[in-house]
mmCIF file of C-alpha atoms in Angstrom:
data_model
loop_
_atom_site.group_PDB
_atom_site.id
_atom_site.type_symbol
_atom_site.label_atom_id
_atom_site.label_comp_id
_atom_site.label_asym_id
_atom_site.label_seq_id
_atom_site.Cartn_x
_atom_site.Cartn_y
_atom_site.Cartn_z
ATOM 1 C CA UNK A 1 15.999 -4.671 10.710
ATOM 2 C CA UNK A 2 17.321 -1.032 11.961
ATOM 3 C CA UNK A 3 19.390 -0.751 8.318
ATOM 4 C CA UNK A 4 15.941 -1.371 6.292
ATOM 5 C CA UNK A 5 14.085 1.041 8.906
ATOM 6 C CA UNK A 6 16.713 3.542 8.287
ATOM 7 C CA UNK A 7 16.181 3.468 4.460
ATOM 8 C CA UNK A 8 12.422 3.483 4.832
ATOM 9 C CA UNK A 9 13.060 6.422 7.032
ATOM 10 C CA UNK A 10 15.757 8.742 5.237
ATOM 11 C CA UNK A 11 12.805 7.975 1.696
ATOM 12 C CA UNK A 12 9.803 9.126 3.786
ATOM 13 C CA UNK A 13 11.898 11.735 5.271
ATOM 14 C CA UNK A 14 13.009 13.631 1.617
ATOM 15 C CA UNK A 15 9.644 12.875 0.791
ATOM 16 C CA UNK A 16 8.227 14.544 3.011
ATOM 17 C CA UNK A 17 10.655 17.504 3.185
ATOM 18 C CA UNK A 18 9.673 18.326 -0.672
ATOM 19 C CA UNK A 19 6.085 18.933 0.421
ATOM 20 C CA UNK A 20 4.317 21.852 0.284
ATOM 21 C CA UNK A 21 1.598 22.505 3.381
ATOM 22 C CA UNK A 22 -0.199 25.079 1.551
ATOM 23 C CA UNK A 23 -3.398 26.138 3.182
ATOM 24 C CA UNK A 24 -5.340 26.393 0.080
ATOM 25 C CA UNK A 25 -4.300 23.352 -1.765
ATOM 26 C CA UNK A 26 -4.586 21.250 1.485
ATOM 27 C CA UNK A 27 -8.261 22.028 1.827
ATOM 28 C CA UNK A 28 -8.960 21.322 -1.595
ATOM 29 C CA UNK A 29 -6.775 18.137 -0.986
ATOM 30 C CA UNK A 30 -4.754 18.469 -4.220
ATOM 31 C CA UNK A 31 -1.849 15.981 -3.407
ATOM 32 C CA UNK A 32 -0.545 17.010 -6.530
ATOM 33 C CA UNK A 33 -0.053 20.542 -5.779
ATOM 34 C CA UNK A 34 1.407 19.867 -2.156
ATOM 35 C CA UNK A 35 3.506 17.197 -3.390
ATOM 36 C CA UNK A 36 2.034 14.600 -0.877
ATOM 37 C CA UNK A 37 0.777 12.325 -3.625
ATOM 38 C CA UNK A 38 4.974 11.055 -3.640
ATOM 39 C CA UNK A 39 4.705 10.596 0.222
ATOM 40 C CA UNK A 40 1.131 8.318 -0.174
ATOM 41 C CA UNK A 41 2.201 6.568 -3.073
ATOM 42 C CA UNK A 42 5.109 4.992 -1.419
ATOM 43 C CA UNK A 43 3.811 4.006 1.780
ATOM 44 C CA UNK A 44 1.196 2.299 -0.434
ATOM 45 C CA UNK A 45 3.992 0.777 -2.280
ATOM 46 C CA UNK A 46 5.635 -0.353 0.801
ATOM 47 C CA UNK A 47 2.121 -2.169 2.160
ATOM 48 C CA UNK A 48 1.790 -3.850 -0.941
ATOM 49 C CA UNK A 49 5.663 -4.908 -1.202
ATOM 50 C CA UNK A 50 5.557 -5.929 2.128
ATOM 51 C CA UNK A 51 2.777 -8.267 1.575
ATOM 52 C CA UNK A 52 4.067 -9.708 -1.316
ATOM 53 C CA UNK A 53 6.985 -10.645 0.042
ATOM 54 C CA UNK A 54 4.794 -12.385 3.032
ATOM 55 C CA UNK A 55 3.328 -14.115 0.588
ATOM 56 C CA UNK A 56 5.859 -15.853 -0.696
ATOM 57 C CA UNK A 57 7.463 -16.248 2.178
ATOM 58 C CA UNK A 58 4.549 -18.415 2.924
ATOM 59 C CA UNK A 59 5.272 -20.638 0.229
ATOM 60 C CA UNK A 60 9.141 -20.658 1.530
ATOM 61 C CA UNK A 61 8.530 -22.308 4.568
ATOM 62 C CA UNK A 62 6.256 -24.653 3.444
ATOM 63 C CA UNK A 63 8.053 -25.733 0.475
ATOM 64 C CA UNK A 64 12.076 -26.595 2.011
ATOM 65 C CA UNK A 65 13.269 -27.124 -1.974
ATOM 66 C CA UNK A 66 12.028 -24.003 -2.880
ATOM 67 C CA UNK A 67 13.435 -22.201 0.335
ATOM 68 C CA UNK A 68 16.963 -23.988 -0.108
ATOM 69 C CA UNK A 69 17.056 -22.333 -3.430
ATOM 70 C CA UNK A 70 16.847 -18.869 -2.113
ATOM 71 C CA UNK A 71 20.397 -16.968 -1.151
ATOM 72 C CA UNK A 72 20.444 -16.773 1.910
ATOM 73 C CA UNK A 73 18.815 -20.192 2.483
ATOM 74 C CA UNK A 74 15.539 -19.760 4.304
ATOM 75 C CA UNK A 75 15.846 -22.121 7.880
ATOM 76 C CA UNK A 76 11.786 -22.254 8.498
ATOM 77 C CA UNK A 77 12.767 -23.092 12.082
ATOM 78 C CA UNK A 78 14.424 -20.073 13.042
ATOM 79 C CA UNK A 79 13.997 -17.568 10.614
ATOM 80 C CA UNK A 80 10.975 -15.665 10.677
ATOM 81 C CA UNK A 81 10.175 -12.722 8.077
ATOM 82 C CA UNK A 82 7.098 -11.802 10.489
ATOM 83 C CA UNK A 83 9.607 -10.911 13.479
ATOM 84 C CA UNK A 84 11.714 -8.940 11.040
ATOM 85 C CA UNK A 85 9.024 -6.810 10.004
ATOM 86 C CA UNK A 86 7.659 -6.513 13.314
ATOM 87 C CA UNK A 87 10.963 -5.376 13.832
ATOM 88 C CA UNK A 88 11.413 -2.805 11.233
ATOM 89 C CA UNK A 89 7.606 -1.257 12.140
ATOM 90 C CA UNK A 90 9.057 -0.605 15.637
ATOM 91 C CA UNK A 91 11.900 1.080 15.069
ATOM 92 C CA UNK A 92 10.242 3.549 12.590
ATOM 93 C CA UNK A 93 8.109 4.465 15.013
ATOM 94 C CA UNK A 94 10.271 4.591 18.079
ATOM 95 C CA UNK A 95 13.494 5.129 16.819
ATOM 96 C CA UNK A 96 12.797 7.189 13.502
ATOM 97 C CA UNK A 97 9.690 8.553 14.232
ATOM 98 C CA UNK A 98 8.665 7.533 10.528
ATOM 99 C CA UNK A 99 4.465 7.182 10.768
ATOM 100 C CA UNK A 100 4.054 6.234 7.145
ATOM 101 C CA UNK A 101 6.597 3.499 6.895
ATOM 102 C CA UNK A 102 5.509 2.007 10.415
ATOM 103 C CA UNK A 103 1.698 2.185 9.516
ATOM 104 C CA UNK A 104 2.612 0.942 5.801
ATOM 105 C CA UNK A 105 4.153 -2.139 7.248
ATOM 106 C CA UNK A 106 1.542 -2.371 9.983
ATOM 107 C CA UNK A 107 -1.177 -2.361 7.361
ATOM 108 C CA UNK A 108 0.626 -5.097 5.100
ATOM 109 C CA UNK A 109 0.633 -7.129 8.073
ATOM 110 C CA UNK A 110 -3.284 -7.055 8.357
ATOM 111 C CA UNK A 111 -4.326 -7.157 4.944
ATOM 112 C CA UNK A 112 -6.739 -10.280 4.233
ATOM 113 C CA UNK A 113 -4.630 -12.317 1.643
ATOM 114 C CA UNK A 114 -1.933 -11.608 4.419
ATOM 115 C CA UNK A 115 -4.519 -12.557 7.490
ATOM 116 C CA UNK A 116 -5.589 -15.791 5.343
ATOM 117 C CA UNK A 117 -1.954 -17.364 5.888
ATOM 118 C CA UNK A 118 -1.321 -16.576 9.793
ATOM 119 C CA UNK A 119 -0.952 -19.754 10.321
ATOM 120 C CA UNK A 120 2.328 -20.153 8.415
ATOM 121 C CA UNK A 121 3.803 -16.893 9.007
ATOM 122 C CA UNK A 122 3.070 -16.328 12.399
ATOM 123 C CA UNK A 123 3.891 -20.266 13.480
ATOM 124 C CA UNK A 124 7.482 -19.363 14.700
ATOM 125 C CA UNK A 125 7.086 -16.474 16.289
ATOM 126 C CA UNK A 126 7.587 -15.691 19.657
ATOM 127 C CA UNK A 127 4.845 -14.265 22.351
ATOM 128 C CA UNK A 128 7.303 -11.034 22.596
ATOM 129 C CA UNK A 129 6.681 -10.800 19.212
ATOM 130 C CA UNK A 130 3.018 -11.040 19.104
ATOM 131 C CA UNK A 131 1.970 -8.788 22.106
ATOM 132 C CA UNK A 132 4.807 -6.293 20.223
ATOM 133 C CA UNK A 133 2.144 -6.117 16.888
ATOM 134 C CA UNK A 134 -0.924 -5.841 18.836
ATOM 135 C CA UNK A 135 0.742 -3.297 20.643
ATOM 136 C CA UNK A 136 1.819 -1.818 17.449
ATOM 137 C CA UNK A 137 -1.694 -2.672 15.192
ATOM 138 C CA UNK A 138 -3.454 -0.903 17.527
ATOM 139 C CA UNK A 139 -2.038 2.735 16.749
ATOM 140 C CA UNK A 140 -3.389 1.941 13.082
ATOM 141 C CA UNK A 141 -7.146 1.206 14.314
ATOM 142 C CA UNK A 142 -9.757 3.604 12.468
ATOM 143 C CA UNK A 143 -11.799 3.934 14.969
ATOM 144 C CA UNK A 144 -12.862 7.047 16.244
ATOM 145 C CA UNK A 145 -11.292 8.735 13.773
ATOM 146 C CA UNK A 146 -7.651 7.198 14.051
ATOM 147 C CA UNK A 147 -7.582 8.256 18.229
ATOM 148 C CA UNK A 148 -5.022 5.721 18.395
ATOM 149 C CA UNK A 149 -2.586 7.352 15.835
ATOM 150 C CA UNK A 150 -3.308 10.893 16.757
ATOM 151 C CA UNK A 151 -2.461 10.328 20.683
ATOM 152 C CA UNK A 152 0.788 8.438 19.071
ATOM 153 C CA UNK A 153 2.014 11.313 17.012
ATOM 154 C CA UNK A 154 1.009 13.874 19.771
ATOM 155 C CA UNK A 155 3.133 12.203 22.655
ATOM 156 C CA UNK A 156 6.218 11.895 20.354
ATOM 157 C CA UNK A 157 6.165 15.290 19.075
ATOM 158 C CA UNK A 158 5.966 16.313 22.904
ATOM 159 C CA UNK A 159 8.707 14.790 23.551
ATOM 160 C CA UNK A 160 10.815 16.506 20.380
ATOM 161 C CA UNK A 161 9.303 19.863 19.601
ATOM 162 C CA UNK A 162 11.673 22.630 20.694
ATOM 163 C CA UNK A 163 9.240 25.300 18.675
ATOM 164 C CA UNK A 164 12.237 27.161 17.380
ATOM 165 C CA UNK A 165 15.198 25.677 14.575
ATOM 166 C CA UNK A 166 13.636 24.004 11.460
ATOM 167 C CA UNK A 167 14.430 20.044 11.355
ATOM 168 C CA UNK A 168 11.872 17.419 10.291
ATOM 169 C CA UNK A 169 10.971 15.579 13.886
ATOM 170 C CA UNK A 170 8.352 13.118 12.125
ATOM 171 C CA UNK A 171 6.743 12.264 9.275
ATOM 172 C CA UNK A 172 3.016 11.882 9.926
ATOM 173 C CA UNK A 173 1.304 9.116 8.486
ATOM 174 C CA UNK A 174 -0.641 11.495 5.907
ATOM 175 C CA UNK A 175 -4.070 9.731 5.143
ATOM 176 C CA UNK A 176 -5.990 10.685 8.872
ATOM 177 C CA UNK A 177 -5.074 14.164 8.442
ATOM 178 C CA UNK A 178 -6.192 14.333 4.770
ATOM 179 C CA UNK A 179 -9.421 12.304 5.927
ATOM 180 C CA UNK A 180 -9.565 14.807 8.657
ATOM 181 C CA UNK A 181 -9.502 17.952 6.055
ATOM 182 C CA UNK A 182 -11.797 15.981 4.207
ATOM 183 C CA UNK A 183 -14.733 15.859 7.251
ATOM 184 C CA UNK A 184 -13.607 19.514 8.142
ATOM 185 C CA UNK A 185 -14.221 20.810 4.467
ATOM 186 C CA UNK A 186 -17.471 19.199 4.333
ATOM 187 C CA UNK A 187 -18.739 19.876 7.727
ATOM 188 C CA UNK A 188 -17.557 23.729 7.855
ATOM 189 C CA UNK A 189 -17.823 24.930 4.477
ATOM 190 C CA UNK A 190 -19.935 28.210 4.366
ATOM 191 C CA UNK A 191 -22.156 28.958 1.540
ATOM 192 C CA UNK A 192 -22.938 26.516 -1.772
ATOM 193 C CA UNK A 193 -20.191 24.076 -1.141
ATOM 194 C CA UNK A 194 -20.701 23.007 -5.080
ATOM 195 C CA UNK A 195 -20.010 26.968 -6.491
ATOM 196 C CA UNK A 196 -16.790 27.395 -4.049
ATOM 197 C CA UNK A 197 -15.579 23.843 -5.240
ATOM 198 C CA UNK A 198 -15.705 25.209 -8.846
ATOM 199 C CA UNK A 199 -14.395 28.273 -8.590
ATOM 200 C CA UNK A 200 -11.299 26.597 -6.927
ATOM 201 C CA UNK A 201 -11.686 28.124 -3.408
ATOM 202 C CA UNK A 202 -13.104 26.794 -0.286
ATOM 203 C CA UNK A 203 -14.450 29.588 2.489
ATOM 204 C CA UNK A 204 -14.913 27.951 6.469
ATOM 205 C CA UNK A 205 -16.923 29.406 8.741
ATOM 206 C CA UNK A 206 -14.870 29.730 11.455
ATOM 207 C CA UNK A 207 -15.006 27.093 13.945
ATOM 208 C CA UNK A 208 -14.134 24.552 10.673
ATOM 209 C CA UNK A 209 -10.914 27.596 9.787
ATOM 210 C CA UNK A 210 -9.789 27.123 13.324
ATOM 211 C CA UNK A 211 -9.694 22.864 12.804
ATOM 212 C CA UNK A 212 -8.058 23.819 9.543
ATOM 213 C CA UNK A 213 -5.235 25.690 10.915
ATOM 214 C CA UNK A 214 -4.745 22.982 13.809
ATOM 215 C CA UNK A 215 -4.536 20.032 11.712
ATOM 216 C CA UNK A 216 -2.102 22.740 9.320
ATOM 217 C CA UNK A 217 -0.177 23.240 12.922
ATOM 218 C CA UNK A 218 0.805 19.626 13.316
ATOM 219 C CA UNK A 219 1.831 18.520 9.969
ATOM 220 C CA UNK A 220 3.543 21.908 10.121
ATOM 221 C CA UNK A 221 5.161 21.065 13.355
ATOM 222 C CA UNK A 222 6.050 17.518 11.982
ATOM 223 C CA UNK A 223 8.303 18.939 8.812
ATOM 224 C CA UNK A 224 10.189 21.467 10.453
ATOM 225 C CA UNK A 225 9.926 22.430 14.141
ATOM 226 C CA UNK A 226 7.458 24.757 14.116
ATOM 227 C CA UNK A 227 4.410 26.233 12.698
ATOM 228 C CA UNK A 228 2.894 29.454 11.463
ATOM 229 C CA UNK A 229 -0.009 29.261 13.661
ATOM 230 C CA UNK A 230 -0.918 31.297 16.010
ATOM 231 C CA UNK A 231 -1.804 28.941 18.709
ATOM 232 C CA UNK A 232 0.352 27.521 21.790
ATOM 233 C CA UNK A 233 2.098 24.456 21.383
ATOM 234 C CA UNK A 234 -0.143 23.229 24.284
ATOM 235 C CA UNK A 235 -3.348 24.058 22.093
ATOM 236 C CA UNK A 236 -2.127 22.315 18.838
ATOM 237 C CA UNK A 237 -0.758 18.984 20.725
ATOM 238 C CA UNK A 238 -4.212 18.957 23.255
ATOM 239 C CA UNK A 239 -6.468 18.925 20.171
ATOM 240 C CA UNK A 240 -9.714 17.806 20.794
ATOM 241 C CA UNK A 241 -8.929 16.231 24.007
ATOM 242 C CA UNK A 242 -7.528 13.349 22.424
ATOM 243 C CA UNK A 243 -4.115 14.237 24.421
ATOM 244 C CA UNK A 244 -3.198 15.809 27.499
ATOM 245 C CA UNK A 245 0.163 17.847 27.248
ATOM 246 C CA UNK A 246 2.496 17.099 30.300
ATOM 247 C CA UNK A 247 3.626 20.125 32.331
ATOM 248 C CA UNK A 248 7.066 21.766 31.559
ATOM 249 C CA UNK A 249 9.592 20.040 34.302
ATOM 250 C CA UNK A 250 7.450 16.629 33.336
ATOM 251 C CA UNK A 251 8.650 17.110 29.762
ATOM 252 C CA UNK A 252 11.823 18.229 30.215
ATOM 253 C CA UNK A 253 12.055 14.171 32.099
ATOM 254 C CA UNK A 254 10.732 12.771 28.938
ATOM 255 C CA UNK A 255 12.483 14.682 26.726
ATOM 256 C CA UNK A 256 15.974 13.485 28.293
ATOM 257 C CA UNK A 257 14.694 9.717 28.329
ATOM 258 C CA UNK A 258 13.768 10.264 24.513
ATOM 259 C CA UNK A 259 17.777 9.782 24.018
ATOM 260 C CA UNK A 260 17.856 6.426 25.404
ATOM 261 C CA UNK A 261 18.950 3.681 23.116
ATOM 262 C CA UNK A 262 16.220 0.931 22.040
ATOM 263 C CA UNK A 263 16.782 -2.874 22.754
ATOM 264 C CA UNK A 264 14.973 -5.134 21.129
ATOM 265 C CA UNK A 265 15.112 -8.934 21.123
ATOM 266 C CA UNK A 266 17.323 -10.611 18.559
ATOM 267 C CA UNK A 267 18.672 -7.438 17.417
ATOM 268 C CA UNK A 268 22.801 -7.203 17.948
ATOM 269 C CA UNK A 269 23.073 -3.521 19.054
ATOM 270 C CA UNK A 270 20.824 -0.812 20.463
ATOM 271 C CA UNK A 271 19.461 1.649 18.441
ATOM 272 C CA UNK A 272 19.484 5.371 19.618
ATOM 273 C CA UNK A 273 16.373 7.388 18.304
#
C-alpha cells in the first residue's frame, strides 16, 4: 500500500510542480495555460482505474477459477482489494499529503457501478476498515462547498507551512478551488461579464479580487511554501471561517507530532510523513 501511495504521490507531486498559478489564466480557468489540465486528468484517470480494477475484482472473488488464474492467486478469504485501497487513500493524505490521489481513490470507491457491488467487495473487510472510509469519504462530501476538504487541507498546511524556503507541502485536490474561481468569477465580475470574457480579461470588484487572491494564496502556499500575497498566513488558512488557526506555541506541538510515524493495521512497517 505505502509503495503505490508513494508513486501516486511523487506523479501528482511533478505534476503539480510544472503548474503555473497565474492570476489571469486561473480566473479565466484555462487549465491549459496553467498546466493543471495534466494534474485533473490523472486523478480522473486514477478514479476510473481504480474502479475498474474493483470491478473485476468483483468478479475474482466470486468466480475461484478465474481468481486462481491470476498471479498472485487471489485468496477471497483474506485478501481484500477494498482494504488496500483504503489503505493507499490514507496514506496520501496523512503521510504524503497528496489531495488528488486520496480524493481520486476516495471517489472510485463511491462511484455507482462501484456502490452497486458493496456487497462483494466490502464482505471481508474489517470494521477498522469501514469506520477508516467514512472517516476518509467524508473529506470528499460537496456539501457546502467542499467544507470538509477545505478544513482538511487548512489543518495540514498548519501544521507544515514554515512561510519561507520553496518545497511543495501538498498537492491540493484542484477541482473545489477551480469550482471556487468559478462562483467567484461569476459572482464578482464588474461590468458586462460577456464583453470582458471576450476580450480575454476578467475585472473583480474588489471584495470578489480579495477571494481571488486567497484562493491564489493557498494553492500558492501548497506548491512551494509560500505565497505572493499580501495577507498573513493566519488570514489565508482562517478563510471564511471554515478554520480556526491554532496559536503559535499550539502549533509549534503539532508541528513536532506531524513527524510521527503512521501505523496502520496489516501494514509491516510505519510510515513517517
Amino acid at each position: 500500500s505505502d509503495a503505490l501511495a508513494r508513486q501516486i504521490a511523487v506523479i501528482d507531486c511533478q505534476l503539480y510542480g510544472n503548474a503555473f498559478l497565474d492570476k489571469r489564466s486561473l480566473s479565466q480557468l484555462d487549465k491549459e495555460q496553467t498546466k493543471l489540465a495534466h494534474l485533473v486528468d490523472f486523478h480522473h484517470y486514477l478514479s476510473h482505474s481504480v474502479a475498474h480494477q474493483l470491478i473485476y475484482w468483483a468478479e475474482l472473488v466470486s468466480n475461484s477459477e478465474l481468481a486462481a488464474e491470476v498471479v498472485p492467486p487471489v485468496h477471497p478469504t483474506k485478501d481484500s482489494l477494498v482494504t488496500h485501497f483504503v489503505r493507499v487513500a490514507y496514506l496520501l493524505l496523512h503521510a504524503y499529503r497528496d489531495f488528488s490521489g486520496f480524493a481520486a481513490i476516495i471517489r472510485a470507491l463511491t462511484f455507482p457501478e462501484v456502490r452497486r457491488l458493496n456487497k462483494k467487495l466490502w464482505h471481508n473487510c474489517s470494521s477498522r476498515t469501514k469506520d477508516m472510509f467514512r472517516e476518509l469519504a467524508n473529506m470528499v462530501s460537496p456539501s457546502k462547498n467542499y467544507a470538509a476538504y477545505q478544513v482538511a487541507l487548512r489543518s495540514k498546511l498548519e501544521l507544515y507551512v514554515q512561510g519561507h524556503g520553496s518545497m511543495m507541502i501538498a498537492v491540493p485536490w484542484i477541482q473545489p478551488h477551480l469550482l471556487s474561481i468559478r462562483s467567484i468569477v461569476t459572482a464578482y465580475t464588474a461590468g458586462d461579464n460577456e464583453d470582458h470574457l471576450s476580450l480575454g480579461d476578467i475585472v473583480l470588484s474588489a471584495p470578489g479580487a480579495q477571494k481571488l487572491d486567497l484562493e491564489l494564496s493557498i494553492l500558492e502556499l501548497c506548491q512551494h511554501n509560500n505565497c505572493t500575497s499580501d495577507f498573513s498566513l493566519e488570514d489565508i488558512l482562517s478563510t471564511g471561517g471554515l478554520f480556526q488557526t491554532k496559536s503559535s506555541s499550539k502549533r509549534a506541538s503539532m508541528a513536532a507530532s506531524a513527524t510521527k510515524a503512521i501505523h496502520i493495521e496489516g501494514l509491516r512497517a510505519a510510515v513517517i510523513p
